[in-house]
Coordinates of C-alpha atoms in Angstrom, one line a residue:
M119 CA 0.1 0.0 -0.1
T120 CA 1.5 3.2 -1.2
I121 CA 0.9 6.4 1.0
S122 CA 2.7 9.6 1.6
D123 CA 4.5 10.0 5.0
K124 CA 2.2 13.1 5.6
E125 CA -1.0 11.0 5.1
F126 CA 0.2 8.1 7.1
F127 CA 0.9 10.3 10.0
H128 CA -2.4 12.0 9.8
Q129 CA -4.3 8.9 9.7
A130 CA -2.3 7.1 12.4
S131 CA -2.2 10.2 14.7
K132 CA -6.1 10.2 14.7
R133 CA -6.1 6.6 15.8
I134 CA -3.4 7.0 18.5
C135 CA -4.6 10.3 20.1
G136 CA -8.2 9.8 19.9
N137 CA -8.8 7.3 22.7
L138 CA -7.6 7.3 26.4
D139 CA -8.4 3.7 26.7
A140 CA -5.1 2.1 25.9
K141 CA -6.6 -1.2 24.9
N142 CA -9.0 0.1 22.4
M143 CA -6.3 2.6 21.0
L144 CA -3.8 -0.2 20.3
T145 CA -6.5 -2.3 18.8
D146 CA -7.4 0.6 16.3
I147 CA -3.9 1.3 15.3
R148 CA -2.9 -2.3 14.9
K149 CA -5.6 -2.7 12.3
Y150 CA -4.2 0.2 10.5
L151 CA -0.5 -0.6 10.7
E152 CA -0.9 -4.1 9.4
N153 CA -1.6 -2.7 6.1
F154 CA 2.0 -1.3 6.0
M155 CA 3.9 -3.9 8.1
P156 CA 3.7 -7.4 9.8
A157 CA 2.0 -6.0 12.9
Q158 CA 0.6 -9.2 14.5
T159 CA 0.7 -8.0 18.2
L160 CA 1.3 -4.6 19.6
D161 CA 2.4 -4.0 23.4
L162 CA 2.6 -0.8 25.3
N163 CA 5.1 -1.5 27.9
T164 CA 6.9 0.4 30.9
Y165 CA 10.0 -0.5 32.7
D166 CA 10.7 -0.3 36.5
P167 CA 14.5 -0.2 37.0
E168 CA 14.2 -0.6 40.8
N169 CA 12.6 -4.1 40.3
R170 CA 14.0 -4.9 36.9
V171 CA 10.5 -5.6 35.8
L172 CA 8.7 -4.9 32.2
S173 CA 5.2 -4.3 32.8
N174 CA 2.5 -4.1 30.2
I175 CA -0.1 -1.3 30.0
A176 CA -2.2 -2.8 27.3
S177 CA -2.0 -5.2 24.3
A178 CA -3.8 -5.8 21.1
S179 CA -3.2 -8.9 18.8
F180 CA -4.1 -10.4 15.4
Y181 CA -5.1 -13.5 17.4
S182 CA -8.3 -13.9 19.2
E183 CA -6.7 -15.3 22.4
T184 CA -3.2 -14.2 23.4
P185 CA -1.7 -15.4 26.7
S186 CA -0.4 -12.8 28.9
Y187 CA 3.5 -12.8 29.6
Y188 CA 3.7 -9.7 31.8
P189 CA 5.1 -8.7 34.0
V190 CA 8.5 -9.9 33.0
K191 CA 11.4 -10.1 35.5
L192 CA 14.4 -9.2 33.3
S193 CA 17.7 -10.8 34.0
K194 CA 20.8 -8.9 34.9
E195 CA 22.1 -9.0 31.5
A196 CA 18.7 -7.8 30.0
A197 CA 18.2 -5.1 32.7
L198 CA 21.8 -3.7 32.1
F199 CA 21.1 -3.6 28.4
V200 CA 18.0 -1.5 28.9
E201 CA 19.4 0.8 31.7
K202 CA 22.7 1.6 29.6
G203 CA 20.5 2.7 26.7
H204 CA 22.0 0.3 24.2
Y205 CA 18.8 0.4 22.3
G206 CA 20.7 3.0 19.9
P207 CA 18.1 5.0 17.6
V208 CA 14.6 5.7 18.2
V209 CA 13.3 2.4 16.5
S210 CA 15.1 -0.8 17.1
M211 CA 14.6 -3.5 14.5
I212 CA 15.1 -7.1 15.9
N213 CA 14.8 -9.7 13.3
R214 CA 16.9 -12.3 15.2
S215 CA 15.7 -12.3 18.9
E216 CA 19.0 -14.3 19.9
M217 CA 21.0 -10.9 19.0
Q218 CA 19.4 -8.9 21.9
P219 CA 19.0 -10.2 25.4
V220 CA 15.6 -8.5 26.4
A221 CA 14.0 -10.2 23.1
K222 CA 15.8 -13.3 23.7
Q223 CA 14.3 -13.6 27.3
F224 CA 10.8 -12.7 26.0
E225 CA 10.9 -15.3 23.4
L226 CA 11.8 -17.9 25.9
K227 CA 9.1 -17.0 28.2
A228 CA 6.6 -16.7 25.4
K229 CA 7.5 -20.2 24.1
Q230 CA 7.2 -19.0 20.7
S231 CA 9.9 -19.1 18.3
P232 CA 11.2 -17.6 16.2
L233 CA 9.9 -14.0 16.9
C234 CA 10.8 -10.5 15.3
F235 CA 10.5 -7.3 17.0
L236 CA 10.1 -3.7 16.2
L237 CA 10.7 -1.4 19.1
L238 CA 9.7 2.3 19.4
H239 CA 11.4 3.9 22.2
L240 CA 9.1 6.6 23.7
Q241 CA 10.4 9.9 25.5
V242 CA 8.7 13.0 26.7
A243 CA 10.9 15.9 27.4
G244 CA 14.0 13.8 27.3
K245 CA 12.6 11.3 29.8
R246 CA 11.9 7.7 29.0
C247 CA 8.2 7.0 29.4
G248 CA 7.8 3.4 27.9
E249 CA 8.1 1.7 24.6
L250 CA 5.8 0.4 22.0
V251 CA 6.5 -3.3 20.8
I252 CA 5.4 -4.6 17.6
S253 CA 5.9 -8.5 17.3
A254 CA 5.5 -10.9 14.7
Q255 CA 6.3 -14.7 14.3
G256 CA 9.1 -15.5 11.9
R257 CA 12.4 -14.3 11.0
D258 CA 13.7 -11.1 8.9
L259 CA 10.2 -9.8 8.7
F260 CA 10.9 -6.0 9.4
C261 CA 12.7 -3.6 7.1
K262 CA 14.1 0.0 6.9
E263 CA 10.8 1.3 5.5
H264 CA 8.8 -0.3 8.5
A265 CA 11.2 1.4 10.9
H266 CA 10.9 4.6 9.1
L267 CA 7.0 4.7 9.3
L268 CA 7.0 3.7 13.0
E269 CA 9.7 6.5 13.7
L270 CA 7.2 9.1 12.3
L271 CA 4.8 8.1 15.2
H272 CA 7.1 8.7 18.0
D273 CA 5.5 12.0 19.2
P274 CA 1.8 10.8 18.9
F275 CA 2.6 7.5 20.8
A276 CA 4.7 9.4 23.4
I277 CA 2.1 11.9 24.1
A278 CA -0.7 9.0 24.0
I279 CA 1.2 7.0 26.7
A280 CA 1.7 10.2 28.8
N281 CA -1.8 10.9 28.7
I282 CA -2.9 7.3 29.4
L283 CA -0.7 7.0 32.3
K284 CA -2.1 10.2 33.7
H285 CA -5.6 9.2 33.1
Q286 CA -4.9 5.8 34.8
G287 CA -3.4 7.6 37.7
V288 CA -6.6 9.8 38.1
L289 CA -8.8 6.5 37.8
R290 CA -6.8 4.9 40.6
L291 CA -7.1 8.1 42.7
Q292 CA -10.7 8.2 42.0
K293 CA -11.2 4.8 43.2
K294 CA -9.1 5.4 46.3
L295 CA -11.2 8.5 47.1
S296 CA -14.3 6.6 46.4
D297 CA -13.2 4.0 48.9
D298 CA -12.2 6.6 51.4
Y299 CA -15.4 8.3 51.2
R300 CA -17.3 5.0 51.9
Y301 CA -15.0 4.3 54.9
L302 CA -15.3 7.9 56.2
A303 CA -19.1 7.8 55.6
S304 CA -19.3 4.8 57.6
E305 CA -17.1 6.3 60.4
L306 CA -19.1 9.6 60.3
R307 CA -22.4 7.5 60.5
Q308 CA -21.2 5.8 63.7
I309 CA -20.0 9.0 65.3
A310 CA -23.3 10.8 64.3
G311 CA -25.2 7.9 66.1
T312 CA -27.4 5.8 63.9
E313 CA -28.2 3.7 66.9
I314 CA -31.3 5.1 68.2
I315 CA -31.8 4.8 72.0
G316 CA -35.5 4.1 72.8
E317 CA -36.6 3.0 69.3
E318 CA -38.4 0.0 71.0
D319 CA -39.9 2.1 73.7
G320 CA -40.3 5.9 74.0
L321 CA -39.4 6.6 70.4
K322 CA -41.3 3.6 68.9
P323 CA -44.0 5.7 67.2
I324 CA -41.3 8.1 65.9
M325 CA -39.3 5.2 64.4
E326 CA -42.3 3.8 62.8
M327 CA -42.7 7.1 61.0
V328 CA -39.2 7.2 60.0
R329 CA -39.5 3.7 58.4
Q330 CA -42.6 4.9 56.6
V331 CA -40.9 8.0 55.0
A332 CA -37.3 7.1 54.7
P333 CA -37.7 5.1 51.3
L334 CA -39.5 8.1 49.7
N335 CA -38.1 11.5 48.4
S336 CA -40.7 13.5 50.5
H337 CA -39.4 16.4 52.7
V338 CA -39.4 16.1 56.4
L339 CA -40.1 18.4 59.0
L340 CA -38.7 17.6 62.4
L341 CA -40.4 19.3 65.5
G342 CA -39.4 19.3 69.2
E343 CA -37.7 21.0 71.9
T344 CA -34.0 21.6 71.9
G345 CA -31.8 18.7 72.7
V346 CA -34.5 16.1 71.9
G347 CA -32.2 14.5 69.2
K348 CA -33.6 15.9 65.9
E349 CA -30.3 15.3 64.2
V350 CA -30.2 11.7 65.2
I351 CA -33.6 11.0 63.6
A352 CA -32.6 12.9 60.5
N353 CA -29.4 10.7 60.3
A354 CA -31.7 7.7 60.6
I355 CA -33.8 8.9 57.8
H356 CA -31.0 9.6 55.5
Y357 CA -29.2 6.3 56.0
S358 CA -32.3 4.3 55.7
S359 CA -33.2 6.0 52.4
L360 CA -32.4 5.2 48.9
R361 CA -30.0 8.3 49.0
H362 CA -27.7 6.6 51.9
S363 CA -24.7 6.5 49.5
G364 CA -25.0 10.0 48.6
P365 CA -24.0 13.1 50.7
F366 CA -25.7 14.2 53.8
I367 CA -24.9 17.7 54.4
K368 CA -25.8 19.5 57.6
V369 CA -26.5 23.1 58.1
N370 CA -27.3 25.0 61.2
C371 CA -29.4 27.9 59.8
G372 CA -29.1 29.9 63.1
A373 CA -25.2 29.7 63.1
L374 CA -24.9 31.3 59.6
P375 CA -24.0 35.0 59.4
E376 CA -26.7 36.8 57.8
N377 CA -24.4 38.6 55.2
L378 CA -23.0 35.2 54.2
I379 CA -26.2 33.0 54.3
D380 CA -26.8 33.2 50.3
S381 CA -23.1 32.5 49.7
E382 CA -22.9 29.5 52.0
L383 CA -26.3 27.7 51.0
F384 CA -26.1 28.5 47.2
G385 CA -22.5 29.3 46.4
H386 CA -21.0 32.3 44.6
E387 CA -19.1 32.9 41.4
K388 CA -15.7 34.4 41.2
G389 CA -15.8 38.1 41.8
A390 CA -19.4 38.0 43.1
Y391 CA -18.4 40.2 46.0
T392 CA -15.4 41.6 47.8
G393 CA -13.2 38.5 48.8
A394 CA -14.8 36.0 46.5
G395 CA -11.5 35.2 44.7
T396 CA -12.7 31.9 43.3
A397 CA -16.1 30.2 42.4
R398 CA -17.5 28.2 45.3
R399 CA -20.2 25.6 45.4
G400 CA -22.8 26.1 48.0
R401 CA -24.3 23.4 50.5
F402 CA -27.2 22.6 48.2
E403 CA -25.0 21.9 45.2
R404 CA -22.7 19.6 47.6
A405 CA -25.9 17.7 48.5
H406 CA -26.6 16.9 45.1
G407 CA -27.9 13.2 44.9
G408 CA -28.2 13.1 48.7
T409 CA -29.8 14.9 51.7
I410 CA -29.5 18.4 53.2
F411 CA -30.3 18.7 56.7
L412 CA -31.6 22.3 57.7
D413 CA -31.4 22.6 61.4
E414 CA -33.2 25.6 63.0
I415 CA -35.0 26.4 59.8
G416 CA -37.0 29.0 61.8
D417 CA -33.8 31.2 62.2
L418 CA -33.7 31.5 58.5
P419 CA -34.2 35.2 57.4
L420 CA -37.0 36.0 54.8
S421 CA -34.6 36.7 51.9
A422 CA -33.1 33.2 52.2
Q423 CA -36.7 31.8 52.6
T424 CA -37.6 33.1 49.2
R425 CA -34.4 31.5 47.6
L426 CA -35.1 28.2 49.5
L427 CA -38.6 28.2 48.3
R428 CA -37.3 28.4 44.7
V429 CA -35.0 25.4 45.2
M430 CA -38.1 23.3 46.5
Q431 CA -40.4 24.5 43.7
D432 CA -38.0 24.3 40.6
K433 CA -35.1 22.1 42.1
T434 CA -32.7 24.7 40.8
I435 CA -30.3 27.2 42.5
E436 CA -28.4 30.2 41.2
R437 CA -25.0 31.1 42.7
V438 CA -24.5 34.5 44.0
G439 CA -23.1 36.6 41.1
G440 CA -24.3 33.9 38.6
R441 CA -26.9 33.7 36.1
D442 CA -27.2 30.2 34.9
P443 CA -29.7 28.0 36.9
I444 CA -28.0 24.9 38.4
K445 CA -30.2 21.7 38.7
V446 CA -30.0 20.0 41.9
D447 CA -31.6 16.6 43.2
I448 CA -31.8 16.9 46.9
R449 CA -34.1 15.8 49.7
I450 CA -34.6 18.3 52.4
I451 CA -35.0 17.4 56.1
S452 CA -35.6 20.5 58.3
A453 CA -36.0 20.9 62.0
T454 CA -36.9 23.5 64.4
H455 CA -38.0 24.0 68.0
R456 CA -40.0 27.1 67.2
D457 CA -43.7 27.3 66.4
L458 CA -43.6 27.8 62.8
Q459 CA -47.3 28.3 62.5
Q460 CA -47.2 31.2 65.0
M461 CA -44.2 32.7 63.1
V462 CA -46.4 32.4 59.8
L463 CA -49.2 34.6 61.7
E464 CA -46.5 37.0 62.7
K465 CA -45.3 37.3 59.2
S466 CA -41.8 36.2 60.2
F467 CA -41.9 32.9 58.1
R468 CA -43.2 32.5 54.6
E469 CA -46.6 30.6 54.7
D470 CA -45.9 29.1 51.3
L471 CA -42.5 27.8 52.4
W472 CA -44.1 26.3 55.6
F473 CA -46.6 24.2 53.3
R474 CA -43.7 23.0 51.3
L475 CA -41.7 22.0 54.5
N476 CA -44.5 20.5 56.4
V477 CA -44.9 17.5 54.0
F478 CA -44.3 15.1 56.6
P479 CA -44.0 16.4 60.2
I480 CA -42.5 14.3 62.9
T481 CA -42.8 15.7 66.5
I482 CA -40.0 14.3 68.8
P483 CA -41.4 14.0 72.3
P484 CA -39.2 15.4 75.1
L485 CA -37.2 13.2 77.4
R486 CA -39.6 13.7 80.3
H487 CA -42.3 12.1 78.3
R488 CA -40.2 9.0 77.7
K489 CA -38.5 8.3 80.9
A490 CA -38.3 4.7 80.4
D491 CA -35.4 5.4 77.8
I492 CA -33.3 7.1 80.6
P493 CA -31.5 3.9 81.9
D494 CA -30.5 2.9 78.3
L495 CA -29.5 6.4 77.3
V496 CA -27.3 6.7 80.7
K497 CA -25.7 3.3 79.8
H498 CA -24.8 4.6 76.2
F499 CA -23.6 8.0 77.4
I500 CA -21.3 6.2 80.0
Q501 CA -19.8 4.0 77.4
K502 CA -19.4 6.9 74.9
K503 CA -17.9 9.3 77.3
C504 CA -15.6 7.0 78.9
Q505 CA -14.1 6.3 75.4
E506 CA -13.7 10.1 74.8
I507 CA -12.3 10.8 78.3
R508 CA -10.1 7.6 78.1
I509 CA -11.5 6.0 81.2
P510 CA -10.5 2.4 81.1
V511 CA -13.0 1.1 83.7
H512 CA -16.6 2.1 83.6
P513 CA -17.9 3.6 86.7
T514 CA -21.2 1.9 88.1
I515 CA -24.3 3.9 89.0
S516 CA -26.6 2.9 91.9
L517 CA -30.3 2.4 92.0
I518 CA -30.7 5.7 94.2
Q519 CA -28.9 7.7 91.7
M520 CA -30.7 6.2 88.7
K521 CA -34.1 6.9 90.4
K522 CA -32.7 10.5 90.8
L523 CA -32.1 10.8 87.1
I524 CA -35.6 9.4 86.2
E525 CA -37.5 11.7 88.6
H526 CA -35.8 14.8 87.1
D527 CA -37.6 16.4 84.3
W528 CA -34.7 17.2 82.0
P529 CA -35.8 20.7 80.6
G530 CA -32.6 20.4 78.4
N531 CA -33.6 16.9 77.3
V532 CA -31.3 14.4 76.1
R533 CA -28.3 16.9 75.6
E534 CA -28.7 17.9 79.3
L535 CA -28.7 14.2 80.4
E536 CA -25.4 13.6 78.2
N537 CA -23.8 16.7 79.9
S538 CA -24.7 15.5 83.2
V539 CA -23.2 12.1 82.6
E540 CA -20.0 13.6 81.5
R541 CA -19.9 15.8 84.7
A542 CA -20.3 12.9 86.8
L543 CA -17.7 11.0 85.1
I544 CA -15.2 13.8 85.5
H545 CA -16.0 13.9 89.2
A546 CA -15.5 10.1 89.3
L547 CA -12.2 10.5 87.6
A548 CA -11.2 12.9 90.2
G549 CA -11.8 10.3 92.9
T550 CA -15.2 9.6 94.2
P551 CA -14.8 7.3 97.3
D552 CA -17.0 4.4 96.2
G553 CA -16.1 4.5 92.5
G554 CA -19.7 5.1 91.5
L555 CA -21.2 8.0 89.7
I556 CA -22.8 10.7 91.9
F557 CA -25.3 13.2 90.4
D558 CA -25.4 16.1 92.8
G559 CA -27.9 18.8 91.9
I560 CA -30.1 16.2 90.1
G561 CA -33.6 15.4 91.7
R562 CA -37.0 16.5 91.4
P563 CA -37.5 19.7 89.4
H564 CA -36.9 23.1 91.2
R565 CA -38.9 25.7 89.6
Q566 CA -38.2 29.5 90.2
S567 CA -41.2 31.5 91.4
H568 CA -43.0 33.3 88.5
P569 CA -45.7 36.0 88.8
L570 CA -48.0 33.8 86.8
C571 CA -47.1 30.6 88.8
P572 CA -47.0 30.6 92.5
S573 CA -44.2 28.9 94.3
F574 CA -44.9 25.6 96.0
E575 CA -43.5 27.0 99.1
Q576 CA -46.4 29.3 99.5
D577 CA -49.9 28.6 100.7
V578 CA -52.0 26.7 98.0
L579 CA -54.3 29.1 96.3
T580 CA -57.7 28.3 95.1
L581 CA -58.3 27.7 91.4
D582 CA -60.3 31.0 91.3
E583 CA -57.6 32.8 93.0
V584 CA -54.9 31.5 90.4
M585 CA -57.3 32.4 87.6
R586 CA -57.8 36.0 88.9
N587 CA -54.1 36.6 89.5
H588 CA -53.3 35.4 85.9
I589 CA -56.0 37.5 84.2
E590 CA -55.0 40.5 86.1
N591 CA -51.3 40.2 85.1
V592 CA -52.4 39.6 81.6
L593 CA -54.5 42.8 81.7
L594 CA -51.3 44.7 83.0
L595 CA -49.5 43.4 80.0
C596 CA -52.0 44.6 77.6
N597 CA -52.5 48.0 79.1
N598 CA -56.0 46.9 80.2
R599 CA -57.1 46.3 76.6
I600 CA -59.4 43.3 76.2
N601 CA -60.2 43.6 72.3
G602 CA -58.0 43.5 69.4
P603 CA -55.0 41.5 68.3
N604 CA -52.8 42.7 71.3
G605 CA -55.8 42.6 73.8
A606 CA -56.0 40.1 76.8
A607 CA -58.7 38.1 75.1
C608 CA -56.4 37.2 72.1
R609 CA -53.5 36.6 74.6
L610 CA -55.6 34.2 76.7
G611 CA -57.1 32.6 73.5
V612 CA -60.8 33.3 74.5
N613 CA -63.6 35.4 73.3
P614 CA -63.7 39.0 74.6
S615 CA -67.4 38.3 75.7
T616 CA -66.3 35.1 77.6
L617 CA -63.4 37.0 79.1
R618 CA -65.8 39.9 80.4
H619 CA -68.1 37.2 81.7
R620 CA -65.3 35.5 83.6
M621 CA -64.1 38.8 85.0
R622 CA -67.5 39.9 86.4
K623 CA -67.5 36.4 88.1
L624 CA -64.2 36.9 89.6
G625 CA -64.9 40.4 90.7
I626 CA -62.3 41.9 88.3
T627 CA -63.1 45.6 87.2
F628 CA -62.6 46.5 83.6
G629 CA -63.2 49.5 81.3
K630 CA -63.4 52.9 82.7
R631 CA -63.9 51.8 86.3
R632 CA -60.7 49.8 86.1
E633 CA -58.7 53.0 84.9
V634 CA -60.2 55.1 87.6
T635 CA -59.6 52.6 90.3
G636 CA -56.0 51.9 89.1
N637 CA -56.5 48.2 89.2

């Protein structure tokens, strides 16, 4: 087949540089080269001088099945030949394998004879990066014309092997990072606490709701007092869902500075504001394919609520300073201890956003409503804190101390219990006489006296007296106003006429008479 050097180089280069998959590239170029030379088998090899090993990156052969002979441990003679650079020119032509130690060793290992070789020694920036080996069965099969054509392809093959090696390095790194991610996700899952204490007792109804909603993509709103474990329930929903292998991004909306909320949640483009030196993905972009947990959603300002509503409606975001919408596939789990319905009435929370978030509300009960879980929680926290503080022997807890814990109201919920256990462990570490945990200051709840709630130490009041005191205190707060949105009737949640009737019955003056008497 007669062809110009220019056309040969052009056609071959397209096949060499058009594929990052080494085997596919060699298969394609071998079929082209066999039109010009006996290219029965092509091998792309690299050499490790430290171990004297010749390794194969990829092979392509005329034969349907060719056994692999790599890696090849070179003899001292063959290794010395390679390392001293005795190859000579860019292309080495070996028509008699017994004349060259590397070819001779390979022929012996392949148990095929005779073999001819045409070698293209590849270099990038003066540094050897590998070689292309063309082999064929027989003797004296290659000539100077074959060597000339192959030499034309040095640069395309050198660039190709450099790119292939880098690409394979990236793939190895990607696989390593993927493995690391799975490992770290597993570790974080353990740290975050996927074990739900009380799932068979006080939290049983809650866990049933979790099992119902977890496999779906529905948004979830977690409600409950501070410290009841909303984040633990959010973990359980994510890791029980079909998105468990995706990212789980947690955001405390109350901890974000107001001037940086949009940038943190939605990202920003380079130069969007002073200090934005590079483009940055926001939390929603990072949660793509997984779940985003918006804790303390009630603390989100109205401007950010508007943008969050668009995310939920259109499933797109726009970075600060950006114009192009970015599609995101996320599930939103939000949580709050605040009364969002009341905030909607006060116009501090968007009603349309509340409807979007309130698809599947789960109210987590406070610890005082599930005291049967306290012994298991205490045991769990003792094990956890002993490991953190490095206490080798776990202290015991007496029945009296456990009873004290159970009788306490725990206004700070599970978080307060955890802190109490840690405090008791620290005291035990300092040297408690019997080695047991002592919970000083924990017992029946002690409430400070409040103008609306008489102290238990005072004489017990009748129900009418308590009601009279309460109504009069509310009237003071409302400047003696009964009607209207800021009136006492609205504050007490009763009809104004009902309140007046109750006030007459209790002997509470109102209207002009009250203003005159000063009550």
